[in-house]
mmCIF file of C-alpha atoms in Angstrom:
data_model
loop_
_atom_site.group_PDB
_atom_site.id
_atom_site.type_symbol
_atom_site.label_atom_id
_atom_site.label_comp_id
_atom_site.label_asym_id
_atom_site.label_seq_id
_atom_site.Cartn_x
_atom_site.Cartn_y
_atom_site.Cartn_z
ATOM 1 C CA UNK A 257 7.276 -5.951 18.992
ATOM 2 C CA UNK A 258 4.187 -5.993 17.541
ATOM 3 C CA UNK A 259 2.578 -7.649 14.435
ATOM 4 C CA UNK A 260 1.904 -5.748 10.814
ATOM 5 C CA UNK A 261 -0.296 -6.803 8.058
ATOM 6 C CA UNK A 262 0.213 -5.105 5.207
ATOM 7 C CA UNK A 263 -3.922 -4.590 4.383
ATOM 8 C CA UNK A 264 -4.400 -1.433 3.464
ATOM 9 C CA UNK A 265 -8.142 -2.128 2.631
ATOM 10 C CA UNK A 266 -9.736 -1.316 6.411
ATOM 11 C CA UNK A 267 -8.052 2.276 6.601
ATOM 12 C CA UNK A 268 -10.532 4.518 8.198
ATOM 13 C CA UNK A 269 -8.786 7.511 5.549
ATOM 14 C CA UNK A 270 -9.660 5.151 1.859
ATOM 15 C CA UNK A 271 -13.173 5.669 1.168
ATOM 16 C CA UNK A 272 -12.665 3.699 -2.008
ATOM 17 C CA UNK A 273 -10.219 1.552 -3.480
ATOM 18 C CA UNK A 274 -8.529 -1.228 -5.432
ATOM 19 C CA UNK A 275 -6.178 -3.510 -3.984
ATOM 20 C CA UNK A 276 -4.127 -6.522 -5.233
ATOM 21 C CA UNK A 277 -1.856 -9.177 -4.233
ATOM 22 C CA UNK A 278 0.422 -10.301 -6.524
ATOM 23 C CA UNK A 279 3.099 -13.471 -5.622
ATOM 24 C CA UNK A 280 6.666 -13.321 -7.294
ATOM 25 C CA UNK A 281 9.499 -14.949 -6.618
ATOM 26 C CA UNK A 282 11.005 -13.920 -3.012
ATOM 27 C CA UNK A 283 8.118 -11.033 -2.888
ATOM 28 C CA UNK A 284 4.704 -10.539 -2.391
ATOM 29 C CA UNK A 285 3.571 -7.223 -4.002
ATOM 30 C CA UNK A 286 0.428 -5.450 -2.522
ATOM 31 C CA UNK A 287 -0.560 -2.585 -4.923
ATOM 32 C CA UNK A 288 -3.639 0.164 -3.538
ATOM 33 C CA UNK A 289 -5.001 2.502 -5.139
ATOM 34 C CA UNK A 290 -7.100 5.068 -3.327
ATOM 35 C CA UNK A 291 -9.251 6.393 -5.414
ATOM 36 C CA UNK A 292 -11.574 8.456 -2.889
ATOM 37 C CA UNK A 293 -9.791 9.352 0.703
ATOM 38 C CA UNK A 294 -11.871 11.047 3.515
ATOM 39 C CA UNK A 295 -8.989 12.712 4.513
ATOM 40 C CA UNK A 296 -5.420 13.421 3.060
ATOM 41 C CA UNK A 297 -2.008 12.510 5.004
ATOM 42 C CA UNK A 298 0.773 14.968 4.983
ATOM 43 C CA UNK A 299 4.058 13.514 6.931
ATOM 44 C CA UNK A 300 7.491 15.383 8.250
ATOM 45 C CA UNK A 301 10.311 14.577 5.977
ATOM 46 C CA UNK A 302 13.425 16.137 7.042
ATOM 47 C CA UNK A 303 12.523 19.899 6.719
ATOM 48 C CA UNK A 304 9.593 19.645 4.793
ATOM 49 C CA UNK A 305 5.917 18.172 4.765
ATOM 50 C CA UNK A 306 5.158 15.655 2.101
ATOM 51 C CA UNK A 307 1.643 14.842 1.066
ATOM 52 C CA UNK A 308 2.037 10.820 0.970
ATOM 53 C CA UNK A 309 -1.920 10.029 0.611
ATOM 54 C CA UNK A 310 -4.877 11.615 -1.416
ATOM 55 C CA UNK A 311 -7.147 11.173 -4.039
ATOM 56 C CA UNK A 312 -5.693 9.000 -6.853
ATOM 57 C CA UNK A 313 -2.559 8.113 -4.554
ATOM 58 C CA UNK A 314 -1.262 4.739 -5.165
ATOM 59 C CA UNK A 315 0.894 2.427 -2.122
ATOM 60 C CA UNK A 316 3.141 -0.466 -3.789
ATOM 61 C CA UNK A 317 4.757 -2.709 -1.273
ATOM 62 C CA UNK A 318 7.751 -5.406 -2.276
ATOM 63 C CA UNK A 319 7.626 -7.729 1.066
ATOM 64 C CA UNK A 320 10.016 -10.686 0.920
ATOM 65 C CA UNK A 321 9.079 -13.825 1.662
ATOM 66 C CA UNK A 322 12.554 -15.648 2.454
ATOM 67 C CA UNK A 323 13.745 -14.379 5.341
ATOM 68 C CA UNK A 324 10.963 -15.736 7.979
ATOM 69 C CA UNK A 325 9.908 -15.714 11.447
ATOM 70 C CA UNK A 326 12.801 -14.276 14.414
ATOM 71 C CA UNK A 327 15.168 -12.855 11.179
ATOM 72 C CA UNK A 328 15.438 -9.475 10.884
ATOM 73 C CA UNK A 329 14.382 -7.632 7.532
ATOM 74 C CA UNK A 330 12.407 -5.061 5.810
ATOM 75 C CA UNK A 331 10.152 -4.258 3.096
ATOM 76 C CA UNK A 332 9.287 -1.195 1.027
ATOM 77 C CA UNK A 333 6.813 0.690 0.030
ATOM 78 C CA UNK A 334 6.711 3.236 -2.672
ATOM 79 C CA UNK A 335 4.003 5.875 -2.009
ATOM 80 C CA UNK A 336 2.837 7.406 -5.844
ATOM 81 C CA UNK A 337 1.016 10.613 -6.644
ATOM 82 C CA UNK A 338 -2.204 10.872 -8.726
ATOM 83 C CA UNK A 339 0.365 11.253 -11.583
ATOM 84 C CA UNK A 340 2.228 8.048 -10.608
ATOM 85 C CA UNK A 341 4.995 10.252 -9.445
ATOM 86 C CA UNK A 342 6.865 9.274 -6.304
ATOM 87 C CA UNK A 343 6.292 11.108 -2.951
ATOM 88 C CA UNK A 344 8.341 8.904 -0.862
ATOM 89 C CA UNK A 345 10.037 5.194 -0.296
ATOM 90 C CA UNK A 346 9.083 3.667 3.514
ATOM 91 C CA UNK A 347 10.736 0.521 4.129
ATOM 92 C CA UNK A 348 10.143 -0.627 7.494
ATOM 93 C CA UNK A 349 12.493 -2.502 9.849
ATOM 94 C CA UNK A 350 10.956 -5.795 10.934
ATOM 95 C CA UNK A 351 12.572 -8.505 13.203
ATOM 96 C CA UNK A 352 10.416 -11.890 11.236
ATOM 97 C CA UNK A 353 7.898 -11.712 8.188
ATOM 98 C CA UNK A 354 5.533 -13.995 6.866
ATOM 99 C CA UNK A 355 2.444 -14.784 4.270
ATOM 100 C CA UNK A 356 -0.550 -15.486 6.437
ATOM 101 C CA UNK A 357 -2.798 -17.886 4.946
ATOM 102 C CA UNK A 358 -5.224 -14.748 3.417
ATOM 103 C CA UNK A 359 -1.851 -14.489 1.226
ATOM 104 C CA UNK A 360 -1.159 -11.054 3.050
ATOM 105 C CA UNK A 361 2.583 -10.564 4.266
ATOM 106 C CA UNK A 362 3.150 -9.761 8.294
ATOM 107 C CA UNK A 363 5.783 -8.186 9.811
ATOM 108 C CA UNK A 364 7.077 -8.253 13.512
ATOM 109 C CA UNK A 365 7.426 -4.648 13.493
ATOM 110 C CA UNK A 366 10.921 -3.170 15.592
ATOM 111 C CA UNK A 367 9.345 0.411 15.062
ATOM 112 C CA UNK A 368 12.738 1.903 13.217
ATOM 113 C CA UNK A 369 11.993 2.741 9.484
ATOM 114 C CA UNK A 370 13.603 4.589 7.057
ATOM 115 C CA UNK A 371 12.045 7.105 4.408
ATOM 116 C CA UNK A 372 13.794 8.408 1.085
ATOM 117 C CA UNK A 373 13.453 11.082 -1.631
ATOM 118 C CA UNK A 374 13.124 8.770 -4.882
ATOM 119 C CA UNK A 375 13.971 10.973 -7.881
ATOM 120 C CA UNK A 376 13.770 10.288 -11.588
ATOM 121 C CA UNK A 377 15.983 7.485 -12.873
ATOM 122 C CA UNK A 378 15.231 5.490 -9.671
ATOM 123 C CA UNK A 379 17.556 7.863 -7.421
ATOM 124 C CA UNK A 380 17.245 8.218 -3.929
ATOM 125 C CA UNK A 381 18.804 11.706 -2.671
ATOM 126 C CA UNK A 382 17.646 12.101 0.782
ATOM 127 C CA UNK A 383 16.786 9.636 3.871
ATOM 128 C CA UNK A 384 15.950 9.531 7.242
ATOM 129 C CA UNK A 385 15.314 7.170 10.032
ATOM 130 C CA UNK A 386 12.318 7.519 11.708
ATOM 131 C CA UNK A 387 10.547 6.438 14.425
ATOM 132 C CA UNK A 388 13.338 6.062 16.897
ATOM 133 C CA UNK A 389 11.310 7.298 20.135
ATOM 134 C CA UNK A 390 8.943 4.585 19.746
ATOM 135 C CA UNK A 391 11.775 2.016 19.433
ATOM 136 C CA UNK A 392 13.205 3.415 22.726
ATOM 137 C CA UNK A 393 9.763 3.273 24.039
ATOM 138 C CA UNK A 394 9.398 -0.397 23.205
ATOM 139 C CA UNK A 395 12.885 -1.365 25.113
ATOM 140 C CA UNK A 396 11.823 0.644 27.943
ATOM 141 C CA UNK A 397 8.404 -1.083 27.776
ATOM 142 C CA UNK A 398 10.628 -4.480 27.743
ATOM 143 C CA UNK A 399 8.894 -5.320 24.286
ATOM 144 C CA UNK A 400 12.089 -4.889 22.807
ATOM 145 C CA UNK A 401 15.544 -6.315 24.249
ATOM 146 C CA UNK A 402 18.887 -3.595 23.601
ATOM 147 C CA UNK A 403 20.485 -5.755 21.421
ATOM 148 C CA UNK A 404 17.906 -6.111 19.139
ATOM 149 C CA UNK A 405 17.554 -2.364 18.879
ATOM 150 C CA UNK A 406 20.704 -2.230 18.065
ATOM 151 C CA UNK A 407 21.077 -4.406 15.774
ATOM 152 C CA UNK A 408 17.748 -2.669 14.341
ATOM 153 C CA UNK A 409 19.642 0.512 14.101
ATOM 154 C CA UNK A 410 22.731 -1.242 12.285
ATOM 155 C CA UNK A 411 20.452 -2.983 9.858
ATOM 156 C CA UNK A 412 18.434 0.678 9.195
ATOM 157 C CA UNK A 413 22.003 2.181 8.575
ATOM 158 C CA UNK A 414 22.621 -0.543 5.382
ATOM 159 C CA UNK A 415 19.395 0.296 4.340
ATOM 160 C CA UNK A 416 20.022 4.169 3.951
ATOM 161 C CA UNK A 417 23.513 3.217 2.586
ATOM 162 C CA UNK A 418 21.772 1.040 0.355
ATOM 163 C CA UNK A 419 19.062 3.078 -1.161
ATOM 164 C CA UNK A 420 21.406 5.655 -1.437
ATOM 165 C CA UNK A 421 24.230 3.946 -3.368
ATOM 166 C CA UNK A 422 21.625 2.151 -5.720
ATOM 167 C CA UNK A 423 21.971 -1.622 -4.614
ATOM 168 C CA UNK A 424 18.839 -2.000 -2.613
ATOM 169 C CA UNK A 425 17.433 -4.783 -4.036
ATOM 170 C CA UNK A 426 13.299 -4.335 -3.120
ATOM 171 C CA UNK A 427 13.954 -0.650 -5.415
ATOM 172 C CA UNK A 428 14.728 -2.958 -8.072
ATOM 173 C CA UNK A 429 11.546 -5.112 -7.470
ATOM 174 C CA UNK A 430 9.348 -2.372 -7.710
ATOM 175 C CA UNK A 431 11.219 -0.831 -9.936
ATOM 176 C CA UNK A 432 10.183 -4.071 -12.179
ATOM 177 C CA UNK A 433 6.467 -4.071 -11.015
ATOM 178 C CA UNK A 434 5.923 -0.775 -11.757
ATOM 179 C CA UNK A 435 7.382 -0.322 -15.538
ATOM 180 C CA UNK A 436 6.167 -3.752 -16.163
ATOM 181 C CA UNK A 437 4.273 -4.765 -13.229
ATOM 182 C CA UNK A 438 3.846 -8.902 -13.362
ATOM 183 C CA UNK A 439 0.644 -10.720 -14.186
#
């Protein structure tokens, strides 16, 4: 496994910026905007590219703060167009999380994540899980034990199920920040 902080601030692609940290109960909420980027990012989804980072492009993050070091979890992040228009959800799969002491949350990253098509009226149509080479890579590597991995797969799985069916509760948290976001 290997450790995350969510800080988007040092990325070699965001010329200029805003970021903040916001605390809420059971979430920490890191919002960028990148105003200026030196170079766009397009990412596969399914059969399509999506354009997930450019000028104007805003990241919001809901990372929970209950469930600790050694549990496995996940938090999401909503990538937004210049419009504030949704591009994509990207909740990653994480097996412990944490505020360090700079206030930023950590992960103990398991690799697996799962992206989603987020539609008007908060509806997800479409996901995928991603990034299952590297997790295979990382239990090869011995990084990773088997069971772990699979219960990293199980735990993606209830993700998809619940993004798709509505009930994922981190939607709802953003869902709050964002058409009322809390000061």
């Amino acid at each position: 496994m290997k450790r995350k902080v969510f800080d988007l601030r040092p990325w070699p692609r965001v010329a200029r910026h805003t970021q903040t940290v916001t605390h809420i109960p059971g979430y920490v909420i890191v919002d960028l905007t990148a105003h200026e980027v030196t170079r766009p990012l397009d990412v596969p989804f399914g059969e399509r590219t999506v354009r997930i980072l450019d000028h104007g492009f805003r990241w919001v993050r809901a990372h929970p703060t209950g469930t600790g070091e050694g549990a496995l979890g996940d938090a999401l992040t909503v990538q937004l167009n210049a419009a504030g228009q949704p591009e994509q959800l990207y909740v990653d799969i994480h097996a412990g999380e944490g505020v360090g002491e700079d206030g930023l949350p950590w992960t103990e990253d398991v690799y697996l994540d799962v992206i989603a098509n987020w539609q008007p009226g908060w509806r997800v149509t479409e996901t995928h899980i991603i990034d299952a080479d590297e997790l295979e890579e990382a239990v090869r590597a011995g990084q990773v034990s088997p069971t772990l991995a699979e219960t990293a797969w199980a735990h993606a799985r209830l993700v998809e199920e619940g993004l798709r069916a509505g009930t994922y509760a981190p939607l709802e948290v953003l869902r709050g920040y964002l058409e009322d976001p809390y000061t």
